[in-house]
Amino acid sequence: MSLKQPSPRIRKSPEQVRSAVHQAVIDLLSDPEGADLTIPAIAQRAGVNHTSIYRRWGGREALLADVVTTRLERDWPLKDTGSLRGDLIAWAEAGVASIRTPEGRLLVRAVALSMPSSPTAQAERAQHFQRRIAAIERIRERAVVRGERPPPLEQILDQLIAPLYLRAIFGIDPPASGYPELLVDRLLGSGSEPNTAPAL
């Protein structure tokens, strides 16, 4: 079954351009014949001029980072469950559900392809991924307001986010049940009890 043909180039609003370009990236990543993921190829499939992509994203790395973070924001919503442990488990559950889908696995490939090749590309990529870092920081900030002691950001990345991506990269599905809770409890180092700060 062949992929859909490139869209004709018609005048689009900025948001329509963004949506069309994002979908073109997903389509090309999905191509079983290994379509060449270049800016001209993306532009042709999206039905836009390649200069519009360069003008908006600067290069392929920043574009891929924007696609990844946009899809993650959709698939990994930031829930407020009332506790640090609950928030982190909800976050991890959404991540497990995402990487189990074909599109989720494609996004992992996009993360690898978005590795920057120059300082400029690195800075552009970092701007997009900073949106996900900010989401994790909001979980930490809510925990502090509740009187809990959240782990450092780097520890959350290393012990909660990284294992999910490594499994996706190696094509190993997480266990059918209990994996988010296992990761979070290891991260918090306190069994099933929340890591609360002492009363002052």
GROMACS .gro file of C-alpha atoms in nm:
model
  200
    1MET     CA    1   0.000   0.000   0.000
    2SER     CA    2   0.169   0.321  -0.117
    3LEU     CA    3   0.184   0.639   0.082
    4LYS     CA    4  -0.036   0.927  -0.019
    5GLN     CA    5   0.088   1.147  -0.300
    6PRO     CA    6   0.242   1.488  -0.225
    7SER     CA    7  -0.011   1.765  -0.178
    8PRO     CA    8  -0.040   2.033  -0.448
    9ARG     CA    9   0.125   2.359  -0.357
   10ILE     CA   10  -0.152   2.598  -0.266
   11ARG     CA   11  -0.139   2.905  -0.046
   12LYS     CA   12  -0.156   2.805   0.321
   13SER     CA   13  -0.171   2.992   0.651
   14PRO     CA   14   0.135   2.965   0.882
   15GLU     CA   15  -0.045   2.706   1.096
   16GLN     CA   16  -0.150   2.508   0.788
   17VAL     CA   17   0.209   2.511   0.670
   18ARG     CA   18   0.329   2.384   1.007
   19SER     CA   19   0.068   2.108   1.014
   20ALA     CA   20   0.139   2.001   0.656
   21VAL     CA   21   0.515   1.996   0.711
   22HIS     CA   22   0.481   1.798   1.034
   23GLN     CA   23   0.261   1.541   0.860
   24ALA     CA   24   0.505   1.520   0.571
   25VAL     CA   25   0.783   1.434   0.814
   26ILE     CA   26   0.573   1.156   0.970
   27ASP     CA   27   0.479   1.025   0.624
   28LEU     CA   28   0.840   1.014   0.509
   29LEU     CA   29   0.954   0.847   0.832
   30SER     CA   30   0.681   0.588   0.774
   31ASP     CA   31   0.788   0.512   0.417
   32PRO     CA   32   0.873   0.138   0.407
   33GLU     CA   33   1.114   0.203   0.122
   34GLY     CA   34   1.317   0.443   0.333
   35ALA     CA   35   1.233   0.778   0.176
   36ASP     CA   36   1.506   1.041   0.185
   37LEU     CA   37   1.423   1.277   0.470
   38THR     CA   38   1.558   1.599   0.320
   39ILE     CA   39   1.412   1.947   0.326
   40PRO     CA   40   1.326   1.937  -0.049
   41ALA     CA   41   1.153   1.598  -0.004
   42ILE     CA   42   0.961   1.723   0.298
   43ALA     CA   43   0.860   2.040   0.113
   44GLN     CA   44   0.739   1.844  -0.190
   45ARG     CA   45   0.525   1.610   0.019
   46ALA     CA   46   0.384   1.898   0.225
   47GLY     CA   47   0.305   2.104  -0.084
   48VAL     CA   48   0.508   2.404   0.031
   49ASN     CA   49   0.816   2.584  -0.092
   50HIS     CA   50   1.138   2.458   0.066
   51THR     CA   51   1.236   2.817   0.144
   52SER     CA   52   0.936   2.837   0.379
   53ILE     CA   53   1.080   2.548   0.581
   54TYR     CA   54   1.426   2.701   0.599
   55ARG     CA   55   1.279   3.038   0.694
   56ARG     CA   56   1.067   2.894   0.976
   57TRP     CA   57   1.289   2.616   1.114
   58GLY     CA   58   1.639   2.694   0.989
   59GLY     CA   59   1.723   2.333   0.909
   60ARG     CA   60   1.620   1.969   0.936
   61GLU     CA   61   1.738   1.918   1.295
   62ALA     CA   62   1.522   2.199   1.433
   63LEU     CA   63   1.224   2.085   1.225
   64LEU     CA   64   1.249   1.728   1.354
   65ALA     CA   65   1.282   1.854   1.710
   66ASP     CA   66   0.966   2.062   1.664
   67VAL     CA   67   0.778   1.760   1.527
   68VAL     CA   68   0.890   1.544   1.819
   69THR     CA   69   0.809   1.795   2.092
   70THR     CA   70   0.471   1.879   1.938
   71ARG     CA   71   0.370   1.512   1.926
   72LEU     CA   72   0.501   1.451   2.277
   73GLU     CA   73   0.296   1.743   2.410
   74ARG     CA   74  -0.010   1.584   2.252
   75ASP     CA   75   0.062   1.226   2.363
   76TRP     CA   76   0.226   1.298   2.702
   77PRO     CA   77  -0.014   1.545   2.867
   78LEU     CA   78   0.093   1.714   3.188
   79LYS     CA   79  -0.152   1.586   3.451
   80ASP     CA   80  -0.192   1.719   3.804
   81THR     CA   81  -0.279   1.416   4.017
   82GLY     CA   82  -0.221   1.585   4.351
   83SER     CA   83   0.112   1.419   4.431
   84LEU     CA   84   0.464   1.403   4.289
   85ARG     CA   85   0.452   1.025   4.257
   86GLY     CA   86   0.114   1.038   4.085
   87ASP     CA   87   0.226   1.306   3.841
   88LEU     CA   88   0.541   1.115   3.749
   89ILE     CA   89   0.355   0.785   3.710
   90ALA     CA   90   0.096   0.953   3.486
   91TRP     CA   91   0.380   1.102   3.281
   92ALA     CA   92   0.553   0.764   3.250
   93GLU     CA   93   0.228   0.584   3.165
   94ALA     CA   94   0.167   0.827   2.880
   95GLY     CA   95   0.524   0.768   2.762
   96VAL     CA   96   0.485   0.390   2.767
   97ALA     CA   97   0.158   0.415   2.574
   98SER     CA   98   0.321   0.646   2.318
   99ILE     CA   99   0.627   0.433   2.243
  100ARG     CA  100   0.409   0.126   2.199
  101THR     CA  101   0.250   0.288   1.892
  102PRO     CA  102   0.406   0.287   1.543
  103GLU     CA  103   0.409   0.668   1.540
  104GLY     CA  104   0.578   0.674   1.879
  105ARG     CA  105   0.859   0.457   1.746
  106LEU     CA  106   0.892   0.687   1.447
  107LEU     CA  107   0.938   0.981   1.682
  108VAL     CA  108   1.225   0.802   1.852
  109ARG     CA  109   1.388   0.770   1.511
  110ALA     CA  110   1.324   1.141   1.455
  111VAL     CA  111   1.501   1.221   1.783
  112ALA     CA  112   1.808   1.035   1.657
  113LEU     CA  113   1.792   1.205   1.317
  114SER     CA  114   1.764   1.546   1.481
  115MET     CA  115   2.108   1.524   1.642
  116PRO     CA  116   2.271   1.858   1.559
  117SER     CA  117   2.566   1.880   1.321
  118SER     CA  118   2.671   2.234   1.410
  119PRO     CA  119   2.654   2.476   1.706
  120THR     CA  120   2.376   2.669   1.529
  121ALA     CA  121   2.170   2.354   1.473
  122GLN     CA  122   2.231   2.252   1.833
  123ALA     CA  123   2.096   2.584   1.960
  124GLU     CA  124   1.787   2.564   1.736
  125ARG     CA  125   1.717   2.205   1.843
  126ALA     CA  126   1.762   2.291   2.210
  127GLN     CA  127   1.497   2.565   2.185
  128HIS     CA  128   1.235   2.309   2.085
  129PHE     CA  129   1.329   2.042   2.339
  130GLN     CA  130   1.332   2.309   2.609
  131ARG     CA  131   0.951   2.292   2.595
  132ARG     CA  132   0.965   1.936   2.730
  133ILE     CA  133   1.219   2.029   2.995
  134ALA     CA  134   0.986   2.310   3.106
  135ALA     CA  135   0.701   2.058   3.142
  136ILE     CA  136   0.910   1.842   3.375
  137GLU     CA  137   1.007   2.150   3.572
  138ARG     CA  138   0.637   2.232   3.621
  139ILE     CA  139   0.589   1.889   3.779
  140ARG     CA  140   0.879   1.966   4.013
  141GLU     CA  141   0.745   2.313   4.094
  142ARG     CA  142   0.400   2.176   4.184
  143ALA     CA  143   0.564   1.922   4.413
  144VAL     CA  144   0.755   2.194   4.597
  145VAL     CA  145   0.434   2.393   4.649
  146ARG     CA  146   0.275   2.080   4.801
  147GLY     CA  147   0.568   2.041   5.039
  148GLU     CA  148   0.729   1.752   4.856
  149ARG     CA  149   1.096   1.717   4.763
  150PRO     CA  150   1.126   1.639   4.392
  151PRO     CA  151   1.445   1.483   4.256
  152PRO     CA  152   1.676   1.704   4.049
  153LEU     CA  153   1.582   1.747   3.684
  154GLU     CA  154   1.888   1.550   3.567
  155GLN     CA  155   1.789   1.256   3.786
  156ILE     CA  156   1.437   1.251   3.638
  157LEU     CA  157   1.582   1.255   3.286
  158ASP     CA  158   1.829   0.976   3.365
  159GLN     CA  159   1.600   0.744   3.560
  160LEU     CA  160   1.254   0.805   3.414
  161ILE     CA  161   1.279   0.943   3.061
  162ALA     CA  162   1.599   0.775   2.938
  163PRO     CA  163   1.487   0.414   3.006
  164LEU     CA  164   1.175   0.463   2.795
  165TYR     CA  165   1.373   0.598   2.500
  166LEU     CA  166   1.640   0.329   2.526
  167ARG     CA  167   1.374   0.058   2.511
  168ALA     CA  168   1.220   0.224   2.207
  169ILE     CA  169   1.558   0.255   2.033
  170PHE     CA  170   1.634  -0.114   2.086
  171GLY     CA  171   1.279  -0.220   2.000
  172ILE     CA  172   1.208  -0.363   2.345
  173ASP     CA  173   0.855  -0.303   2.469
  174PRO     CA  174   0.814  -0.213   2.838
  175PRO     CA  175   0.659  -0.481   3.062
  176ALA     CA  176   0.284  -0.517   3.017
  177SER     CA  177   0.206  -0.371   3.359
  178GLY     CA  178   0.372  -0.197   3.650
  179TYR     CA  179   0.667  -0.050   3.462
  180PRO     CA  180   0.584   0.320   3.518
  181GLU     CA  181   0.538   0.257   3.891
  182LEU     CA  182   0.868   0.065   3.904
  183LEU     CA  183   1.061   0.348   3.737
  184VAL     CA  184   0.905   0.616   3.956
  185ASP     CA  185   0.960   0.425   4.280
  186ARG     CA  186   1.323   0.367   4.189
  187LEU     CA  187   1.355   0.737   4.108
  188LEU     CA  188   1.202   0.851   4.435
  189GLY     CA  189   1.384   0.584   4.632
  190SER     CA  190   1.099   0.555   4.878
  191GLY     CA  191   0.881   0.262   4.779
  192SER     CA  192   0.526   0.375   4.730
  193GLU     CA  193   0.547   0.667   4.972
  194PRO     CA  194   0.583   1.026   4.844
  195ASN     CA  195   0.911   1.200   4.911
  196THR     CA  196   0.789   1.478   5.142
  197ALA     CA  197   0.990   1.753   5.298
  198PRO     CA  198   1.003   1.777   5.679
  199ALA     CA  199   0.768   2.029   5.837
  200LEU     CA  200   0.931   2.351   5.949
   0.00000   0.00000   0.00000
